[in-house]
Short mmCIF file of C-alpha atoms in Angstrom, two decimals:
data_model
loop_
_atom_site.label_atom_id
_atom_site.label_comp_id
_atom_site.label_asym_id
_atom_site.label_seq_id
_atom_site.Cartn_x
_atom_site.Cartn_y
_atom_site.Cartn_z
CA MET E 21 5.91 161.23 89.47
CA PHE E 22 9.67 161.07 89.43
CA ASP E 23 9.67 158.38 92.30
CA LEU E 24 13.20 157.13 92.73
CA THR E 25 12.52 154.53 95.45
CA GLY E 26 14.98 151.64 95.17
CA LYS E 27 17.25 153.38 92.79
CA CYS E 28 20.91 154.06 93.97
CA ALA E 29 22.68 157.14 92.78
CA LEU E 30 26.42 158.06 92.90
CA ILE E 31 27.09 161.88 92.76
CA THR E 32 30.59 163.17 92.03
CA GLY E 33 31.60 166.60 93.55
CA ALA E 34 28.84 166.19 96.08
CA SER E 35 30.13 168.69 98.57
CA GLY E 36 29.83 171.41 96.20
CA GLY E 37 26.97 173.81 95.78
CA ILE E 38 25.11 172.15 92.93
CA GLY E 39 26.41 168.58 93.88
CA ALA E 40 25.01 168.77 97.32
CA GLU E 41 21.54 169.91 96.01
CA ILE E 42 21.50 167.21 93.52
CA ALA E 43 22.08 164.55 96.22
CA LYS E 44 19.38 166.11 98.43
CA ALA E 45 16.89 166.26 95.69
CA LEU E 46 17.58 162.64 94.52
CA HIS E 47 17.39 161.52 98.06
CA ALA E 48 14.02 163.38 98.58
CA GLN E 49 12.60 161.27 95.85
CA GLY E 50 13.49 158.00 97.53
CA ALA E 51 16.97 157.25 96.03
CA THR E 52 19.93 156.06 97.95
CA VAL E 53 22.74 158.34 97.48
CA GLY E 54 26.56 157.88 97.32
CA LEU E 55 28.29 161.19 97.97
CA THR E 56 31.78 161.37 96.38
CA GLY E 57 34.22 164.09 96.63
CA THR E 58 37.84 164.95 98.04
CA ARG E 59 36.72 166.90 101.22
CA VAL E 60 35.59 164.37 103.73
CA GLU E 61 34.38 166.91 106.28
CA ALA E 62 32.33 168.71 103.56
CA LEU E 63 30.81 165.45 102.48
CA GLU E 64 29.93 164.55 106.05
CA LYS E 65 28.23 167.83 106.41
CA VAL E 66 26.07 167.24 103.32
CA ALA E 67 25.28 163.60 104.50
CA ALA E 68 24.23 164.91 107.88
CA GLU E 69 21.76 167.35 106.23
CA ILE E 70 20.42 164.69 104.34
CA GLY E 71 19.87 162.29 107.09
CA ASN E 72 20.60 158.95 108.58
CA GLU E 73 19.17 156.68 106.04
CA ARG E 74 20.07 155.86 102.37
CA VAL E 75 23.26 158.05 102.50
CA HIS E 76 26.78 156.80 101.99
CA ILE E 77 30.06 158.80 101.94
CA LEU E 78 32.58 157.67 99.36
CA PRO E 79 35.62 159.83 99.35
CA CYS E 80 37.50 159.71 96.12
CA ASN E 81 40.08 161.90 94.27
CA LEU E 82 38.97 161.64 90.67
CA SER E 83 42.53 162.66 89.52
CA ASP E 84 43.79 159.40 91.03
CA ASP E 85 43.28 156.73 88.36
CA GLU E 86 43.39 153.90 90.78
CA ALA E 87 40.90 155.48 93.20
CA LEU E 88 38.61 156.38 90.19
CA ALA E 89 38.80 152.67 88.90
CA ALA E 90 37.75 151.43 92.41
CA LEU E 91 34.94 153.72 92.98
CA PRO E 92 31.98 152.15 91.08
CA LYS E 93 32.49 148.93 92.90
CA GLN E 94 32.89 150.63 96.28
CA ALA E 95 29.62 152.47 95.51
CA GLU E 96 27.91 149.21 94.46
CA GLU E 97 29.03 147.46 97.68
CA ALA E 98 27.93 150.30 99.86
CA MET E 99 24.64 150.94 98.31
CA GLY E 100 23.81 147.55 96.88
CA SER E 101 23.36 148.68 93.39
CA LEU E 102 24.40 151.51 91.03
CA ASP E 103 21.50 152.81 88.91
CA VAL E 104 22.19 156.46 88.41
CA LEU E 105 25.55 158.25 87.94
CA VAL E 106 25.71 161.99 88.20
CA ASN E 107 29.11 163.47 86.85
CA ASN E 108 28.93 166.67 88.63
CA ALA E 109 32.53 167.16 89.81
CA GLY E 110 34.26 169.99 88.08
CA LEU E 111 36.88 172.61 88.45
CA THR E 112 37.90 175.76 86.78
CA ARG E 113 41.40 177.20 86.06
CA ASP E 114 40.32 180.34 84.19
CA ASN E 115 42.76 182.36 82.12
CA LEU E 116 42.92 183.81 78.71
CA ALA E 117 44.04 181.30 76.13
CA MET E 118 47.42 183.05 75.60
CA ARG E 119 48.23 182.82 79.32
CA ILE E 120 46.78 179.22 80.01
CA LYS E 121 49.49 176.83 81.22
CA ASP E 122 49.52 173.20 80.28
CA ASP E 123 48.76 172.32 83.74
CA ASP E 124 45.68 174.38 83.84
CA TRP E 125 44.52 172.74 80.60
CA ASP E 126 45.42 169.26 81.83
CA ALA E 127 43.77 169.55 85.29
CA VAL E 128 40.51 170.88 83.96
CA LEU E 129 40.26 168.33 81.04
CA ASN E 130 41.31 165.44 83.32
CA VAL E 131 38.63 166.05 86.05
CA ASN E 132 35.82 167.51 84.14
CA LEU E 133 35.99 165.32 81.01
CA THR E 134 38.23 162.30 81.25
CA ALA E 135 37.24 161.24 84.79
CA ALA E 136 33.61 161.71 83.90
CA PHE E 137 33.89 159.48 80.88
CA LYS E 138 36.00 156.88 82.75
CA LEU E 139 33.31 156.70 85.44
CA SER E 140 30.60 156.53 82.85
CA LYS E 141 32.32 153.56 81.20
CA ALA E 142 32.89 151.70 84.44
CA VAL E 143 29.15 151.82 85.54
CA LEU E 144 27.92 150.58 82.25
CA ARG E 145 28.35 146.93 82.75
CA GLY E 146 25.95 146.81 85.82
CA MET E 147 23.45 149.10 84.10
CA MET E 148 23.50 146.90 80.84
CA LYS E 149 22.63 143.82 82.85
CA LYS E 150 19.90 145.51 84.61
CA ARG E 151 18.55 147.07 81.29
CA TRP E 152 18.13 150.23 83.22
CA GLY E 153 20.51 153.09 83.97
CA ARG E 154 21.03 156.82 84.10
CA ILE E 155 24.17 158.72 83.20
CA ILE E 156 23.82 162.29 83.84
CA GLY E 157 26.65 164.93 83.15
CA ILE E 158 26.52 168.45 84.53
CA THR E 159 27.93 170.25 81.79
CA SER E 160 27.79 174.11 81.30
CA ILE E 161 26.20 176.77 79.06
CA VAL E 162 29.80 177.84 78.23
CA GLY E 163 30.35 174.33 76.57
CA VAL E 164 27.78 175.50 74.01
CA THR E 165 28.38 179.29 73.74
CA GLY E 166 31.89 179.65 74.79
CA ASN E 167 33.18 182.14 77.36
CA PRO E 168 36.38 184.28 77.25
CA GLY E 169 38.94 183.09 79.85
CA GLN E 170 37.41 179.58 79.81
CA THR E 171 38.99 177.82 76.83
CA ASN E 172 39.80 174.86 78.98
CA TYR E 173 36.52 174.75 80.84
CA ALA E 174 34.47 175.18 77.76
CA ALA E 175 36.34 172.45 76.01
CA SER E 176 35.88 170.06 78.75
CA LYS E 177 32.16 170.81 79.07
CA ALA E 178 31.57 170.63 75.23
CA GLY E 179 33.39 167.32 75.35
CA MET E 180 31.03 165.93 77.91
CA ILE E 181 28.13 166.83 75.68
CA GLY E 182 29.83 165.07 72.73
CA TYR E 183 30.67 161.72 74.57
CA SER E 184 27.26 161.71 76.18
CA LYS E 185 25.67 161.73 72.76
CA SER E 186 27.82 158.96 71.33
CA LEU E 187 27.32 156.85 74.46
CA ALA E 188 23.64 157.45 74.12
CA TYR E 189 23.65 155.94 70.80
CA GLU E 190 25.61 152.94 71.88
CA VAL E 191 23.51 152.03 74.96
CA GLY E 192 20.08 153.22 74.05
CA SER E 193 18.79 149.80 73.23
CA ARG E 194 19.61 148.67 76.71
CA GLY E 195 17.39 150.94 78.67
CA ILE E 196 20.25 153.38 79.69
CA THR E 197 19.86 157.03 78.92
CA VAL E 198 22.78 159.33 78.78
CA ASN E 199 21.97 163.08 79.11
CA CYS E 200 23.53 166.38 80.38
CA VAL E 201 22.25 169.24 82.31
CA ALA E 202 23.67 172.67 81.35
CA PRO E 203 23.52 175.17 84.05
CA GLY E 204 23.68 178.90 83.18
CA TYR E 205 24.68 181.33 85.75
CA ILE E 206 23.97 179.69 89.09
CA ALA E 207 24.86 181.00 92.69
CA THR E 208 27.61 178.84 94.04
CA ALA E 209 31.10 179.08 95.33
CA MET E 210 32.36 178.97 91.80
CA THR E 211 30.51 181.94 90.57
CA ASP E 212 31.12 183.97 93.81
CA GLU E 213 34.68 184.23 92.60
CA LEU E 214 33.62 186.36 89.74
CA SER E 215 33.99 190.18 90.23
CA GLU E 216 30.87 192.39 90.83
CA ASP E 217 31.41 193.97 87.45
CA VAL E 218 31.32 190.66 85.68
CA LYS E 219 28.30 189.56 87.69
CA SER E 220 26.21 192.62 86.98
CA ALA E 221 27.08 192.49 83.30
CA MET E 222 25.92 188.84 83.23
CA LEU E 223 22.58 189.54 84.75
CA THR E 224 21.75 192.06 81.87
CA LYS E 225 21.86 189.09 79.65
CA ILE E 226 19.44 186.86 81.55
CA PRO E 227 15.85 187.24 80.64
CA ALA E 228 14.83 185.75 84.14
CA GLY E 229 16.70 188.80 85.52
CA ARG E 230 18.45 186.84 88.34
CA MET E 231 21.05 183.93 88.91
CA GLY E 232 19.66 180.48 89.17
CA ASN E 233 19.70 178.26 92.22
CA PRO E 234 21.37 174.97 92.70
CA GLU E 235 17.83 173.50 93.60
CA GLU E 236 16.75 174.44 89.95
CA ILE E 237 19.64 172.48 88.51
CA ALA E 238 18.91 169.48 90.87
CA ALA E 239 15.25 169.44 89.69
CA GLY E 240 16.48 168.85 86.18
CA VAL E 241 18.58 165.95 87.26
CA VAL E 242 15.71 164.45 89.16
CA TYR E 243 13.75 164.53 85.98
CA LEU E 244 16.44 162.83 83.81
CA ALA E 245 16.97 160.20 86.50
CA SER E 246 13.35 159.25 86.63
CA ASN E 247 11.29 156.53 84.72
CA GLU E 248 9.32 159.28 83.32
CA ALA E 249 12.38 160.41 81.22
CA GLN E 250 13.08 156.88 79.88
CA TYR E 251 12.61 158.34 76.19
CA VAL E 252 14.83 161.11 76.77
CA THR E 253 18.44 160.50 75.83
CA GLY E 254 21.52 162.08 74.23
CA GLN E 255 20.02 165.48 75.13
CA THR E 256 21.33 168.57 77.07
CA LEU E 257 18.80 170.26 79.15
CA HIS E 258 19.63 173.96 79.52
CA ILE E 259 18.60 175.59 82.80
CA ASN E 260 19.65 179.09 82.45
CA GLY E 261 16.85 181.58 82.95
CA GLY E 262 16.83 182.00 79.20
CA MET E 263 20.52 183.28 78.99
CA ALA E 264 21.06 181.19 75.87
CA MET E 265 18.11 179.76 73.93
CA ILE E 266 19.44 176.74 72.21
CA MET Y 4 29.35 117.88 74.68
CA SER Y 5 31.85 119.28 77.22
CA ASP Y 6 30.63 121.14 80.25
CA VAL Y 7 32.15 124.30 78.86
CA ALA Y 8 30.27 124.06 75.62
CA GLU Y 9 27.09 123.41 77.43
CA ARG Y 10 27.56 126.50 79.57
CA VAL Y 11 28.49 128.72 76.73
CA LYS Y 12 25.45 127.63 74.74
CA LYS Y 13 23.24 128.27 77.77
CA ILE Y 14 24.50 131.75 77.97
CA VAL Y 15 24.02 132.47 74.30
CA VAL Y 16 20.52 131.02 74.38
CA GLU Y 17 19.57 133.16 77.47
CA HIS Y 18 21.28 136.40 76.20
CA LEU Y 19 20.22 136.38 72.63
CA GLY Y 20 16.88 134.81 73.15
CA VAL Y 21 17.45 132.37 70.31
CA GLU Y 22 16.39 128.75 69.97
CA GLU Y 23 18.83 126.23 71.46
CA ALA Y 24 18.71 124.27 68.19
CA LYS Y 25 20.17 127.30 66.45
CA VAL Y 26 23.22 127.59 68.75
CA THR Y 27 25.53 125.07 66.98
CA GLU Y 28 29.15 125.24 67.41
CA ASN Y 29 29.59 126.93 63.99
CA ALA Y 30 26.99 129.45 64.39
CA SER Y 31 28.28 132.97 64.16
CA PHE Y 32 26.88 135.34 66.87
CA ILE Y 33 26.24 138.23 64.37
CA ASP Y 34 25.46 136.32 61.10
CA ASP Y 35 23.56 133.53 62.33
CA LEU Y 36 22.15 134.42 65.76
CA GLY Y 37 21.18 138.08 65.16
CA ALA Y 38 23.57 139.64 67.63
CA ASP Y 39 24.75 143.26 67.26
CA SER Y 40 27.95 144.56 68.29
CA LEU Y 41 26.90 145.45 71.72
CA ASP Y 42 25.47 141.89 72.09
CA THR Y 43 28.91 140.57 71.41
CA VAL Y 44 30.38 142.84 74.13
CA GLU Y 45 27.78 141.65 76.49
CA LEU Y 46 28.27 137.96 75.66
CA VAL Y 47 32.07 138.33 76.31
CA MET Y 48 31.28 140.03 79.76
CA ALA Y 49 28.81 137.16 80.59
CA PHE Y 50 31.53 134.63 79.69
CA GLU Y 51 34.00 136.31 81.80
CA GLU Y 52 31.66 136.24 84.70
CA GLU Y 53 30.52 132.59 84.16
CA PHE Y 54 34.14 131.30 83.93
CA GLY Y 55 35.96 133.67 86.14
CA CYS Y 56 38.44 134.55 83.38
CA GLU Y 57 39.48 137.66 81.62
CA ILE Y 58 39.01 137.95 77.93
CA PRO Y 59 41.28 140.75 76.62
CA ASP Y 60 39.85 142.91 73.77
CA ASP Y 61 42.11 141.54 71.12
CA ALA Y 62 40.93 137.94 71.95
CA ALA Y 63 37.35 139.03 72.19
CA GLU Y 64 37.60 140.50 68.56
CA LYS Y 65 38.33 136.98 67.47
CA ILE Y 66 35.48 135.28 69.16
CA LEU Y 67 32.96 135.38 66.34
CA THR Y 68 31.27 131.93 66.80
CA VAL Y 69 30.15 129.59 69.53
CA LYS Y 70 33.12 127.26 68.88
CA ASP Y 71 35.49 130.41 69.11
CA ALA Y 72 34.19 131.03 72.49
CA ILE Y 73 34.43 127.47 73.65
CA ASP Y 74 37.86 127.09 72.51
CA PHE Y 75 39.10 130.31 74.21
CA ILE Y 76 37.59 129.41 77.41
CA GLU Y 77 38.85 125.66 77.28
CA ALA Y 78 42.26 127.06 76.68
CA ASN Y 79 42.27 129.93 79.09
CA ALA Y 80 39.76 129.47 82.00
#
């Protein structure tokens, strides 16, 4: 099950904790993977961990419109095809709403939401022709539940869920599925930044009693990318140890 | 029939899976050939590829029949 041999997947934010695991997991199922991010050295490190075959490094700054527009074609040329897009790149600029600066709002919305949509739009043509495609957005539990200090981040993640549903309607008849995975509290560099107090308070709210691992998110992405998930579209798969039951 | 007309009709037949006889010049993609809105977007993409031209959105909106497509391509490709 979940064999991805012959499929080519582009993963944004592939040098991050969750992105790297997604790339590894897709590759382990037989997919060719394209790693995108801004930190070339970090991408090279992930690529080296994955191995020599079926791995391509495609550096791209998603805040740069021209670079973003060129990325799908570069990916197709490097990998030979583009069947699975994983919009994983994301950043946070946390602050209370009253203190959020316009720049903090714009930066988060631009990368997390706008760039993800633009990439999704750009890969559709090839997928429509092939009558097969997977667009998977890594959203967040906070896009559904909200979280103090994260108005910008929550808005971007809720926006991703919204456009994914609309897009799923539009391209459902063409064999393309559009879904989201919503991680809860996962151990990565992004959550390392939280204070110990915040961390221990969060753990009390998780029935599983622990933080999640990036591998557990990657497994959800593998499922949604597979042929077995052909009938799953417009959905958000919550992987959060029961932290929110939606 | 011009070369463009023939190629346009071939794309329409292949893409919409309709009988060639139905693809007359006055046939409307949506009303006569059963296309949905996404089909029309795909047809425009297929024309762009076949004829190496760009069909802007405002022009694409006006391409409703086989003849509209042929006329646009003959004028612009």
